[in-house]
Amino acid sequence: MSTRAMSHRVHRVLTRVVLVASMVAVSAAWVAEAQPAAAATNQFKGVNWADTRDNYNSGWVIPDGLSASDTYAQVYSVANTDVKAFQANLGANTVRLPINPPSVSQAWWSAYRGAIDAALADGMKVIIACWTESSSVGTITNMSAWQSMWSTVVSEYGSNANVYFEPLNEPYGYSASQWISIASSWLSEFPSVPHGRVIVAGTGYDDHVTSEGASSALSGTLLSLHYYSTWNSYTTESAWVSDFNSRIGGYASRTIVTEFGAPMTTGINYLTNHGNGQYQSYLAAVTDTARTDSMGSVYWAGLKTGDSYSMESHSGSSLSNNNASGVTQVRWGWGY
């Protein structure tokens, strides 16, 4: 074979190799797009740091241990101490913090940012969640103020991969379709925020996520589920598990249980009576299911003085656990 003929043959072979390689690459890309990899949310092992008056406020929301007169440096110092206690005492890596329009639009924001910044500096994930002005108000009171609040927050933290945004907590004043419309509008308003860092509340009191999970407008977002031991009176873990799963449907891989809790100051042993105790079987159901289905969970409350559900209490300059068995059960749900 002549050198020229051999050259043409080599060229034809190389062309085929490149063509086949390109087709394989395109095919692989199509398969990856058509069949996205399964996800999970168990990277969230968290607690709510709440206002002692509750997070529903018409004024500033001020988490337990902070004061309206605090400076940024003072807030940062307290937050740094408490976050480190959440980490050391519980193994938490996430803290959920409340906001509302007054807290962001008024003077408190310049100080309150210290809590977010301290948590981030300590390596925590931070969920920033908006509360309405009252527990009897399940809708956004002032849409313009709500949008302005989120513009400020996203401008400040939108580029930080460890900050997650929860547009509204417990939107029970809206129907599922109304709430999905508002949540999808939030996504359109802030297109620079990846959908995977937006946590959309479930319908009602965040008590079902099936409608939000099925909505194409909310594709790729995370979902927020609340579930409490007072919502039913089951005394067996299996009954709680069945009810719990009905609220999640097929969306466990996108769901974070952003609120769940039980009494931690009354001496209950949560490592027993999973088959005949209301609180014990409830907490076992949530944590066992979260562990099995690789769901993240954020306990209510990590710190809230006066709330019997509070996992932690003030102890000198730090925090201490209120119920060792409760800590063990919650940590089990986190995968420990």
Short mmCIF file of C-alpha atoms in Angstrom, two decimals, residues 2 40 92 120 128 153 215 258 298 333:
data_model
loop_
_atom_site.label_atom_id
_atom_site.label_comp_id
_atom_site.label_asym_id
_atom_site.label_seq_id
_atom_site.Cartn_x
_atom_site.Cartn_y
_atom_site.Cartn_z
CA SER A 2 1.33 3.44 -0.93
CA ALA A 40 -30.87 12.96 49.16
CA ALA A 92 -25.51 19.52 64.28
CA LEU A 120 -21.07 30.20 58.42
CA ILE A 128 -32.89 31.55 56.45
CA VAL A 153 -31.01 38.84 52.00
CA SER A 215 -45.18 20.96 40.46
CA THR A 258 -37.48 21.46 58.95
CA VAL A 298 -33.98 20.18 61.66
CA GLY A 333 -32.10 10.17 62.52
#
